[in-house]
């Protein structure tokens, strides 16, 4: 899939389309207009305009909803607005390419930019095209059977025969794709072998492209078959929308005639229109230009007075096609203006806690894989900066301290000006806040993607990722990737990553040894949670630590920030194997100390996610509520143990956490057994 569109070719195609269309209009004007034509214009009904525009909107909206239903049917969530833009791009590229071949490619391109894979975007577009082709072919053939006199004109008859041949060939291609995919695979293999023999063509690039294309082709065929098997209901749901779109287009002609005070049998008008659209759909000229005007004039001449024929054709062509082409040009020009800017300068915003920033790293990794030459930056709070230091996927880390140096009016505008200097093309706001929604708008970032539809997100023009947090529950790292999918990121590895160099690790080992840590198994215990999640009371942690020392003979390192009081670990000698570092570690030193552990015990906390990102097994206690569940917030990677209370008390817990919950139903012995299972 190309990363841009060739502007000069679009301009040439637009000029060709415009020249043919204007020439056809001019010829009709010369042949059909006289003084009575202009008198008729003054007598038009003005209230017919809203009716025509309503039918135009129905046609566009039906096509957009059809695309969305088809995309959703194969597991790709996308907004109706994105599908509308894709349809408009389809109309424009159809108008500037021979046989209208560019329309489908443009639609696929826009859907791909909105987050669908190439195979899914192609499958949804082909299924939509198949629905349209079936309706047009059935309707066109039915009209020719019912009213064969409509094709008496030799030119109309020749074009009709040509179009029927093209329709049959299109049906043949669909049949091959559905039932004979091995033919397509064989052609691709032969083409690859021929390309490998061409001088100066790198063989490794040919093989790489062949492998990519073969995989996309296999996925495409699989998705198309899904429509005919497991998702047949999706096709049946989308098909009426295709029919509604075609019917609305046909009714546009009747509404224009109504506005021109021309009264004719609606059935006659609809049959003539169906045959026109049948002929135009696969006409060889760009956008059917020339063919549509001449064919429309020929087929409607019996229904419209000659002196008014040119006016009718201009109005009909404008509302049924040219208006959509113009809006499609706006969409395409927007893509051309942005070019690859959104892929070159990307800002990831995560202004919350340690664990949240850790879980944003899979998105950063996936963005780097998708855009290897991009400038990617992250905007975080100062105390979480350490999580991202040394990350090779990032080019820069920006800091925002709304409670400190960036507080107040002056600090906000300082942030805005820093964003403007960076000239970002895309922002991904993983944690929505009013401050940052407004800052990215005023910072001149054209493509602003956020997580939902809060009022301030709507007012600042943020594009929602369209995700559902509740059904089914997914991991927070996957929710972060939803925003990446909007800009074309494929579903990446969810495992988080943080980076320490060997010097930092060695320094941490020396620090622990100097503090009195001996040799043997090292178990980390992080008793605090900062109030972000339910947790044991401190006495249970004390009992656990004593059990770990007496049962396993482990060394215990206790971590925590300065806001948490230190505990008394003394008594009967076992406290001598406990090293309490509460309040003594910076975030970066905490990370290096965590890397020295054999296992970490904690509730749902940021240090748990840091340990998991460093490959340290975790024994973690979680609340089963959706908002706190391990399905969403659990440690990622292998070797972790999760323990969840299963009492009736949890079943009665409401939408907000029970303030008295201290995980009373998680016994110390269960946690001790899990730790033993890892280090024993």
XYZ file of C-alpha atoms in Angstrom:
680
model
C 0.000 0.000 0.000
C 1.503 3.381 -0.976
C 2.088 5.990 1.695
C 0.925 8.881 -0.511
C -0.938 9.724 -3.674
C 0.692 10.970 -6.863
C -0.475 14.560 -7.079
C 0.429 15.212 -10.709
C -1.481 12.170 -11.937
C -4.529 13.295 -9.985
C -4.305 16.726 -11.564
C -4.030 15.237 -15.064
C -6.950 12.916 -14.410
C -9.041 15.786 -13.031
C -8.320 17.884 -16.113
C -9.298 15.031 -18.422
C -12.533 14.425 -16.515
C -13.380 18.131 -16.450
C -12.583 18.596 -20.157
C -14.784 15.688 -21.269
C -17.633 16.707 -18.958
C -17.557 20.382 -20.010
C -17.347 19.395 -23.680
C -20.390 17.144 -23.296
C -22.336 19.905 -21.531
C -21.336 22.424 -24.208
C -22.386 20.111 -27.047
C -25.749 19.502 -25.386
C -26.215 23.242 -24.923
C -25.510 23.922 -28.589
C -27.880 21.184 -29.769
C -30.805 21.654 -27.382
C -31.050 25.149 -25.881
C -33.018 28.126 -27.139
C -34.727 31.167 -25.625
C -37.374 29.052 -23.860
C -34.642 27.184 -21.959
C -33.764 30.210 -19.852
C -37.422 31.073 -19.255
C -37.906 27.568 -17.886
C -35.091 28.094 -15.394
C -36.974 31.010 -13.825
C -39.995 28.767 -13.195
C -38.174 26.070 -11.199
C -39.565 25.108 -7.794
C -37.006 26.239 -5.161
C -38.291 23.813 -2.509
C -37.171 20.903 -4.715
C -33.552 21.660 -3.746
C -33.844 20.319 -0.145
C -35.498 17.198 -1.548
C -32.642 16.622 -3.981
C -29.995 17.266 -1.329
C -31.793 14.903 1.034
C -31.646 12.115 -1.545
C -27.961 12.851 -2.166
C -27.246 12.577 1.567
C -29.235 9.334 1.852
C -27.166 7.827 -0.962
C -23.861 8.832 0.647
C -24.908 7.838 4.155
C -26.219 4.444 3.026
C -22.893 3.689 1.347
C -20.945 4.759 4.448
C -23.057 2.587 6.758
C -22.733 -0.310 4.305
C -18.930 -0.084 4.467
C -19.012 0.099 8.260
C -21.243 -2.977 8.568
C -18.972 -4.945 6.249
C -15.835 -3.855 8.150
C -17.398 -4.674 11.517
C -18.380 -8.083 10.168
C -14.725 -9.111 9.901
C -13.662 -7.629 13.222
C -12.605 -4.097 12.231
C -14.210 -1.309 14.216
C -14.389 1.952 12.303
C -16.563 5.045 12.542
C -19.264 5.967 10.023
C -17.402 9.244 9.450
C -14.283 7.368 8.377
C -16.385 5.226 6.033
C -18.002 8.383 4.650
C -14.563 9.831 3.883
C -13.574 6.555 2.222
C -16.694 6.654 0.025
C -16.037 10.274 -0.967
C -12.455 9.393 -1.892
C -13.867 6.535 -3.972
C -16.076 8.962 -5.902
C -13.207 11.352 -6.635
C -10.671 8.751 -7.754
C -13.365 7.072 -9.870
C -13.784 10.399 -11.652
C -10.121 10.818 -12.550
C -9.114 7.262 -13.569
C -10.020 5.198 -16.672
C -12.766 2.605 -16.105
C -13.087 4.287 -12.664
C -10.462 1.825 -11.430
C -8.953 4.233 -8.912
C -12.111 4.497 -6.816
C -11.781 1.157 -5.071
C -8.055 1.686 -4.450
C -8.746 5.123 -2.917
C -11.401 3.673 -0.632
C -9.032 0.921 0.499
C -6.293 3.497 1.087
C -8.479 5.688 3.308
C -9.738 2.661 5.270
C -6.128 1.535 5.691
C -5.168 4.965 7.011
C -8.063 4.704 9.446
C -6.592 1.537 10.941
C -7.791 -1.436 8.865
C -5.257 -3.876 7.488
C -4.914 -3.955 3.701
C -6.657 -7.333 3.487
C -9.590 -6.260 5.687
C -10.030 -2.938 3.871
C -9.919 -4.726 0.516
C -12.375 -7.406 1.648
C -14.891 -4.840 2.910
C -14.533 -2.778 -0.291
C -14.877 -5.795 -2.581
C -17.922 -7.041 -0.695
C -19.481 -3.593 -1.017
C -18.648 -3.479 -4.726
C -20.167 -6.942 -5.192
C -23.434 -5.769 -3.615
C -23.530 -2.757 -5.942
C -22.694 -4.850 -9.014
C -25.406 -7.398 -8.220
C -28.037 -4.671 -7.833
C -26.986 -2.793 -10.979
C -26.674 -5.919 -13.099
C -30.008 -7.315 -11.916
C -31.720 -3.967 -12.319
C -30.163 -3.227 -15.703
C -31.001 -6.622 -17.170
C -34.538 -6.414 -15.744
C -35.071 -3.028 -17.423
C -33.786 -4.368 -20.767
C -36.217 -7.286 -20.502
C -39.179 -5.109 -19.491
C -38.420 -2.193 -21.814
C -36.152 -3.381 -24.659
C -37.070 -0.213 -26.566
C -34.825 1.820 -24.275
C -31.783 0.279 -25.989
C -32.968 0.843 -29.593
C -30.346 3.553 -30.125
C -27.341 1.855 -31.746
C -24.828 3.708 -29.541
C -26.723 2.779 -26.379
C -26.948 -0.826 -27.582
C -23.188 -1.067 -28.247
C -22.316 0.436 -24.878
C -24.828 -1.836 -23.153
C -23.309 -4.948 -24.718
C -19.835 -3.772 -23.702
C -20.932 -3.091 -20.121
C -22.682 -6.481 -19.836
C -19.414 -8.095 -20.946
C -17.473 -6.164 -18.297
C -20.035 -7.074 -15.625
C -19.706 -10.756 -16.529
C -15.925 -10.486 -16.344
C -16.219 -8.844 -12.897
C -18.444 -11.701 -11.712
C -15.856 -14.145 -13.058
C -13.110 -12.444 -11.035
C -15.222 -12.674 -7.884
C -15.850 -16.364 -8.597
C -12.124 -16.979 -8.976
C -11.403 -15.148 -5.731
C -14.025 -17.099 -3.801
C -13.681 -20.573 -5.276
C -10.347 -20.772 -7.151
C -7.825 -18.850 -5.048
C -5.091 -21.256 -6.088
C -5.268 -19.768 -9.603
C -4.439 -16.332 -8.214
C -1.637 -17.736 -6.060
C -0.177 -19.473 -9.101
C -0.202 -16.250 -11.114
C 1.534 -14.425 -8.257
C 4.239 -17.113 -8.039
C 4.871 -16.997 -11.776
C 5.060 -13.183 -11.718
C 7.560 -13.336 -8.842
C 9.762 -15.836 -10.715
C 9.742 -13.648 -13.814
C 10.584 -10.554 -11.753
C 13.519 -12.344 -10.113
C 15.065 -12.885 -13.552
C 14.858 -9.233 -14.529
C 18.299 -7.585 -14.307
C 18.859 -4.917 -11.659
C 15.747 -6.004 -9.695
C 16.806 -7.026 -6.151
C 15.739 -10.625 -5.610
C 15.339 -10.199 -1.863
C 12.895 -7.319 -2.435
C 10.929 -9.447 -4.893
C 10.725 -12.316 -2.400
C 9.797 -9.940 0.404
C 7.003 -8.419 -1.678
C 5.862 -11.871 -2.799
C 5.645 -13.092 0.797
C 3.771 -9.966 1.909
C 1.375 -10.073 -1.036
C 0.751 -13.793 -0.634
C -0.102 -13.335 3.036
C -2.405 -10.392 2.339
C -4.036 -12.356 -0.487
C -4.598 -15.363 1.763
C -6.098 -13.096 4.428
C -8.282 -11.367 1.837
C -9.682 -14.637 0.517
C -10.261 -15.839 4.080
C -12.216 -12.678 4.910
C -14.265 -12.920 1.702
C -15.152 -16.503 2.533
C -16.171 -15.440 6.031
C -18.820 -13.240 4.430
C -20.282 -16.279 2.646
C -20.142 -18.616 5.655
C -19.999 -17.340 9.229
C -20.940 -13.750 8.353
C -23.596 -14.255 5.695
C -25.924 -12.215 7.891
C -23.541 -9.265 7.517
C -23.952 -9.358 3.739
C -27.722 -9.609 4.123
C -27.668 -6.614 6.461
C -25.459 -4.524 4.155
C -27.227 -5.454 0.904
C -30.387 -3.352 1.502
C -28.188 -0.303 2.072
C -26.624 -0.831 -1.348
C -30.121 -0.960 -2.829
C -31.179 2.169 -0.918
C -28.168 4.061 -2.250
C -28.935 3.134 -5.867
C -32.647 3.910 -5.430
C -31.850 7.323 -3.912
C -29.596 8.103 -6.880
C -32.356 7.138 -9.294
C -34.892 9.293 -7.422
C -32.599 12.318 -7.725
C -33.569 12.496 -11.408
C -37.285 12.431 -10.580
C -36.817 15.134 -7.911
C -34.988 17.372 -10.415
C -37.774 16.866 -12.968
C -40.276 17.751 -10.247
C -38.335 20.964 -9.603
C -38.384 21.728 -13.341
C -42.184 21.181 -13.385
C -41.868 18.155 -15.679
C -44.455 15.511 -14.798
C -43.722 11.942 -15.904
C -44.512 8.403 -14.761
C -42.077 7.622 -11.883
C -41.689 4.057 -13.102
C -40.495 5.233 -16.511
C -37.998 7.616 -14.925
C -36.644 4.970 -12.536
C -36.181 2.395 -15.330
C -34.319 4.907 -17.491
C -32.115 5.871 -14.541
C -31.360 2.255 -13.662
C -30.195 1.607 -17.211
C -28.062 4.771 -17.154
C -26.274 3.741 -13.939
C -25.888 0.218 -15.312
C -24.129 1.625 -18.396
C -22.029 4.225 -16.568
C -20.675 1.951 -13.806
C -18.065 0.292 -16.032
C -17.777 2.859 -18.804
C -14.160 3.333 -19.980
C -13.942 7.110 -19.561
C -12.892 8.659 -16.224
C -15.963 8.842 -14.012
C -18.147 7.877 -16.952
C -17.641 11.404 -18.298
C -19.128 11.849 -21.746
C -20.883 8.469 -21.542
C -23.075 9.618 -18.640
C -24.027 12.898 -20.310
C -24.638 11.406 -23.765
C -26.336 8.273 -22.430
C -28.452 10.282 -20.023
C -29.547 12.649 -22.770
C -30.355 9.773 -25.143
C -32.368 7.770 -22.602
C -34.177 10.765 -21.068
C -34.943 12.558 -24.364
C -38.338 10.846 -24.538
C -39.243 12.079 -21.048
C -37.914 15.647 -21.065
C -38.640 18.458 -23.547
C -35.677 19.048 -25.837
C -35.247 22.679 -24.785
C -34.862 21.669 -21.125
C -32.711 18.589 -21.672
C -29.366 20.340 -21.219
C -30.456 22.009 -17.967
C -31.714 18.676 -16.645
C -28.490 16.844 -17.548
C -26.314 19.499 -15.881
C -28.397 19.462 -12.683
C -28.682 15.666 -12.628
C -24.987 15.126 -13.180
C -24.059 17.770 -10.597
C -26.204 16.403 -7.766
C -25.851 12.697 -8.503
C -22.097 12.704 -9.080
C -20.153 15.966 -9.347
C -21.048 17.159 -5.846
C -19.676 13.923 -4.388
C -16.586 14.199 -6.574
C -15.956 17.686 -5.188
C -16.208 16.509 -1.583
C -14.000 13.554 -2.446
C -11.424 15.986 -3.812
C -11.435 17.772 -0.445
C -10.758 14.437 1.293
C -7.939 13.553 -1.101
C -6.420 17.027 -0.920
C -6.417 16.675 2.862
C -4.449 13.461 2.475
C -2.058 15.161 0.081
C -1.550 18.136 2.399
C -0.792 15.886 5.330
C 1.209 13.579 3.057
C 3.229 11.488 5.434
C 3.405 14.254 8.033
C 1.274 12.243 10.428
C 3.613 9.302 9.924
C 6.734 11.452 10.368
C 6.042 13.327 13.610
C 3.919 11.483 16.171
C 3.248 12.442 19.783
C 2.076 9.860 22.346
C 0.482 11.491 25.407
C 0.235 9.531 28.684
C 0.119 11.989 31.618
C -0.673 9.563 34.442
C 1.036 6.933 36.611
C 4.023 4.620 36.305
C 2.082 1.517 35.306
C 0.045 3.419 32.706
C 3.212 4.666 31.027
C 4.693 1.156 31.075
C 1.574 -0.162 29.324
C 1.937 2.497 26.618
C 5.287 1.028 25.488
C 3.736 -1.705 23.270
C 2.032 1.100 21.315
C 5.324 2.990 20.981
C 7.011 -0.188 19.751
C 4.219 -0.842 17.232
C 4.394 2.758 15.958
C 8.129 2.399 15.373
C 7.582 -0.876 13.499
C 4.873 0.737 11.351
C 6.780 3.991 10.756
C 10.501 3.136 11.005
C 11.627 6.601 9.834
C 9.178 8.585 11.942
C 9.963 11.125 14.642
C 8.140 9.715 17.675
C 7.936 11.546 21.001
C 6.127 10.947 24.280
C 4.579 13.529 26.598
C 4.549 12.373 30.236
C 4.735 13.728 33.774
C 8.236 14.356 35.169
C 8.231 11.480 37.648
C 7.350 8.891 34.956
C 10.077 10.089 32.556
C 12.449 7.453 33.964
C 10.212 4.678 32.574
C 10.969 5.781 29.010
C 14.632 6.728 29.354
C 16.821 4.650 27.047
C 13.857 3.524 24.940
C 15.269 3.199 21.387
C 11.791 3.526 19.855
C 11.527 7.155 21.007
C 13.256 10.215 19.604
C 12.321 12.533 22.449
C 10.552 12.671 25.801
C 8.569 15.831 26.546
C 7.525 16.681 30.098
C 4.390 18.389 31.365
C 4.226 19.324 35.047
C 0.804 20.935 35.639
C 1.343 20.861 39.395
C 4.794 22.470 39.136
C 6.621 24.529 36.558
C 3.827 24.168 33.965
C 1.031 25.182 36.316
C -1.441 27.945 35.636
C -2.112 30.022 32.550
C 1.537 30.707 31.796
C 2.538 27.052 32.113
C -0.272 25.946 29.816
C 0.801 28.319 27.048
C 4.399 27.238 27.532
C 3.251 23.689 26.745
C 1.313 24.906 23.693
C 4.333 26.736 22.265
C 6.571 23.714 22.854
C 4.122 21.567 20.880
C 3.996 24.122 18.066
C 7.785 24.142 17.805
C 7.814 20.352 17.435
C 5.403 20.505 14.419
C 3.723 17.196 15.194
C 1.346 15.785 12.583
C -0.462 13.308 14.849
C -1.160 13.113 18.578
C -2.395 9.993 20.377
C -3.948 11.000 23.707
C -4.083 7.791 25.739
C -5.345 9.522 28.894
C -7.890 12.207 27.969
C -7.708 15.477 29.872
C -9.154 18.879 29.092
C -5.699 20.400 29.358
C -4.108 18.186 26.742
C -7.129 18.117 24.410
C -6.922 21.915 24.209
C -3.118 21.964 24.110
C -2.853 19.694 21.040
C -5.519 21.776 19.278
C -3.771 25.089 19.980
C -0.418 23.409 19.360
C -1.361 23.062 15.692
C -1.452 19.242 15.558
C -3.806 18.476 12.647
C -4.610 14.851 13.470
C -5.724 14.475 17.080
C -6.763 11.000 18.180
C -8.234 10.285 21.583
C -10.043 7.513 23.421
C -13.678 8.618 23.494
C -16.330 11.273 23.118
C -16.105 13.428 26.227
C -17.459 16.943 25.606
C -14.026 18.559 25.570
C -12.763 15.924 23.105
C -15.651 16.667 20.733
C -15.277 20.445 21.076
C -11.549 20.293 20.326
C -12.064 18.050 17.281
C -10.353 14.931 18.620
C -10.975 11.820 16.556
C -12.282 8.982 18.777
C -10.650 5.577 18.546
C -14.112 3.989 18.829
C -13.221 1.374 21.394
C -15.440 -0.474 23.862
C -13.814 -0.969 27.257
C -16.378 -3.321 28.726
C -17.404 -6.027 26.286
C -15.252 -8.021 26.309
C -12.662 -6.732 28.781
C -9.259 -6.426 27.111
C -5.897 -5.446 28.483
C -5.055 -1.775 28.912
C -2.075 -2.223 26.576
C -4.506 -3.398 23.896
C -6.756 -0.407 24.526
C -3.701 1.805 23.963
C -3.073 0.036 20.668
C -6.613 0.973 19.561
C -5.357 4.517 19.008
C -2.443 3.184 16.987
C -4.816 1.169 14.822
C -6.447 4.430 13.742
C -3.149 5.399 12.074
C -2.545 1.995 10.483
C -0.651 0.160 13.222
C -1.162 -3.581 13.122
C -1.975 -5.443 16.325
C 1.439 -5.678 17.937
C 2.967 -7.638 20.776
C 1.346 -6.554 24.041
C 4.409 -7.201 26.185
C 5.740 -3.933 27.651
C 9.397 -2.991 27.599
C 11.692 -0.790 29.663
C 15.417 -0.442 29.174
C 18.352 -0.560 31.595
C 21.991 -0.656 30.615
C 24.472 -3.029 32.226
C 26.021 -0.236 34.256
C 22.690 0.471 35.957
C 22.121 -3.200 36.722
C 25.624 -3.609 38.154
C 25.218 -0.457 40.219
C 21.964 -1.818 41.685
C 23.627 -5.104 42.653
C 26.423 -3.186 44.360
C 23.915 -0.955 46.126
C 22.006 -3.963 47.522
C 25.181 -5.709 48.647
C 26.370 -2.561 50.382
C 22.998 -2.318 52.151
C 23.486 -5.796 53.613
C 21.849 -8.129 51.087
C 23.422 -11.587 51.144
C 23.461 -14.386 48.593
C 20.424 -16.502 47.824
C 16.910 -16.021 46.554
C 15.724 -12.386 46.523
C 12.001 -11.744 46.860
C 10.726 -8.213 46.356
C 7.676 -7.040 48.284
C 5.853 -3.826 47.445
C 3.182 -3.326 50.126
C 1.803 0.020 48.914
C -0.570 0.801 46.053
C -1.029 4.556 46.324
C -4.767 4.004 46.696
C -5.068 2.957 43.036
C -6.263 -0.564 43.816
C -7.455 -2.748 46.737
C -4.651 -4.149 48.842
C -3.769 -6.209 51.869
C -3.369 -4.483 55.206
C 0.246 -4.055 56.290
C 0.085 -6.753 58.970
C -0.602 -9.406 56.336
C 2.438 -8.280 54.389
C 4.450 -8.583 57.587
C 3.167 -12.137 58.077
C 4.034 -12.975 54.468
C 7.579 -11.620 54.808
C 8.141 -13.661 57.957
C 6.852 -16.773 56.172
C 9.122 -16.182 53.174
C 12.172 -15.893 55.426
C 11.351 -18.823 57.683
C 10.013 -21.184 54.991
C 12.162 -20.384 51.975
C 15.164 -18.707 53.581
C 14.777 -15.840 51.124
C 16.198 -12.364 51.304
C 13.406 -9.792 51.237
C 13.690 -6.336 49.677
C 10.784 -4.024 50.495
C 10.096 -1.090 48.182
C 7.744 1.873 48.388
C 7.639 5.617 47.896
C 8.234 8.242 50.529
C 4.520 8.764 51.244
C 4.262 5.255 52.739
C 5.352 4.704 56.378
C 8.125 2.242 57.043
C 7.119 -0.985 58.761
C 8.680 -2.763 61.727
C 10.275 -5.939 60.391
C 12.166 -6.918 63.518
C 11.513 -9.846 65.799
C 13.032 -13.251 66.488
C 15.864 -12.760 64.027
C 13.958 -13.072 60.771
C 13.904 -9.280 60.348
C 17.657 -9.374 59.715
C 16.984 -10.787 56.241
C 14.695 -7.894 55.336
C 16.054 -4.838 53.539
C 13.511 -1.996 53.638
C 14.172 0.605 50.925
C 10.892 2.476 51.350
C 11.359 6.111 50.328
C 15.019 5.632 49.358
C 14.736 4.917 45.625
C 14.253 7.103 42.591
C 12.129 5.567 39.849
C 15.213 4.727 37.818
C 16.963 3.148 40.832
C 13.730 1.268 41.615
C 13.813 -0.229 38.113
C 17.411 -1.375 38.502
C 16.667 -2.865 41.948
C 13.615 -4.685 40.564
C 15.869 -6.275 37.933
C 17.762 -8.003 40.775
C 14.688 -9.801 42.150
C 13.756 -13.417 41.543
C 10.080 -12.599 42.113
C 7.970 -9.602 43.180
C 4.868 -9.726 45.404
C 2.434 -6.815 45.190
C -1.087 -5.749 44.405
C -1.933 -3.985 41.130
C 0.769 -1.304 41.087
C 3.195 0.481 38.802
C 6.237 -1.393 40.177
C 4.466 -4.659 39.284
C 4.282 -3.535 35.633
C 7.899 -2.375 35.748
C 8.995 -5.776 37.053
C 6.963 -7.572 34.375
C 8.528 -5.381 31.671
C 11.965 -6.362 33.036
C 11.082 -10.039 32.840
C 10.722 -10.542 36.613
C 7.918 -12.986 37.610
C 5.185 -11.409 39.721
C 2.727 -12.743 42.280
C -0.036 -10.152 42.130
C -3.326 -9.704 43.994
C -6.255 -8.292 42.036
C -9.832 -7.227 42.585
C -12.203 -9.093 40.219
C -14.254 -5.986 39.284
C -14.002 -5.082 35.589
C -12.291 -1.765 36.261
C -9.577 -3.458 38.364
C -9.507 -6.986 36.955
C -6.300 -8.771 35.890
C -7.822 -9.171 32.427
C -7.282 -5.443 32.036
C -4.424 -4.638 34.412
C -2.545 -7.898 34.963
C 1.227 -8.232 34.477
C 2.095 -9.120 30.876
C 4.572 -11.817 29.957
C 5.228 -15.343 31.149
C 5.635 -16.842 34.600
C 3.304 -14.567 36.574
C 0.817 -15.747 39.196
C -2.488 -13.968 39.755
C -4.647 -14.397 42.844
C -8.187 -13.023 43.068
C -10.558 -13.241 46.061
C -13.663 -15.247 45.281
C -15.894 -14.606 48.270
C -19.515 -13.498 48.326
C -18.258 -10.133 49.503
C -16.689 -9.561 46.065
C -19.951 -10.503 44.368
C -21.735 -7.776 46.331
C -19.094 -5.126 45.630
C -20.676 -2.263 43.720
C -19.394 -0.044 40.887
C -17.095 1.708 43.362
C -14.629 -0.255 45.427
C -15.588 -1.213 48.978
C -13.388 1.067 51.135
C -13.220 -1.651 53.784
C -11.842 -4.256 51.354
C -8.400 -5.472 52.385
C -8.408 -8.702 50.403
C -9.497 -10.481 53.593
C -10.206 -13.637 51.569
C -6.705 -13.971 50.132
C -4.816 -16.053 52.722
C -1.125 -15.500 53.281
C -0.528 -19.225 52.759
C -1.793 -19.045 49.152
C 0.590 -16.217 48.258
C 3.435 -18.010 50.015
C 2.724 -21.156 48.002
C 2.766 -19.207 44.737
C 6.108 -17.601 45.534
C 7.483 -21.010 46.491
C 6.265 -22.393 43.163
C 8.316 -19.786 41.299
C 11.567 -19.752 43.291
C 11.462 -23.292 44.670
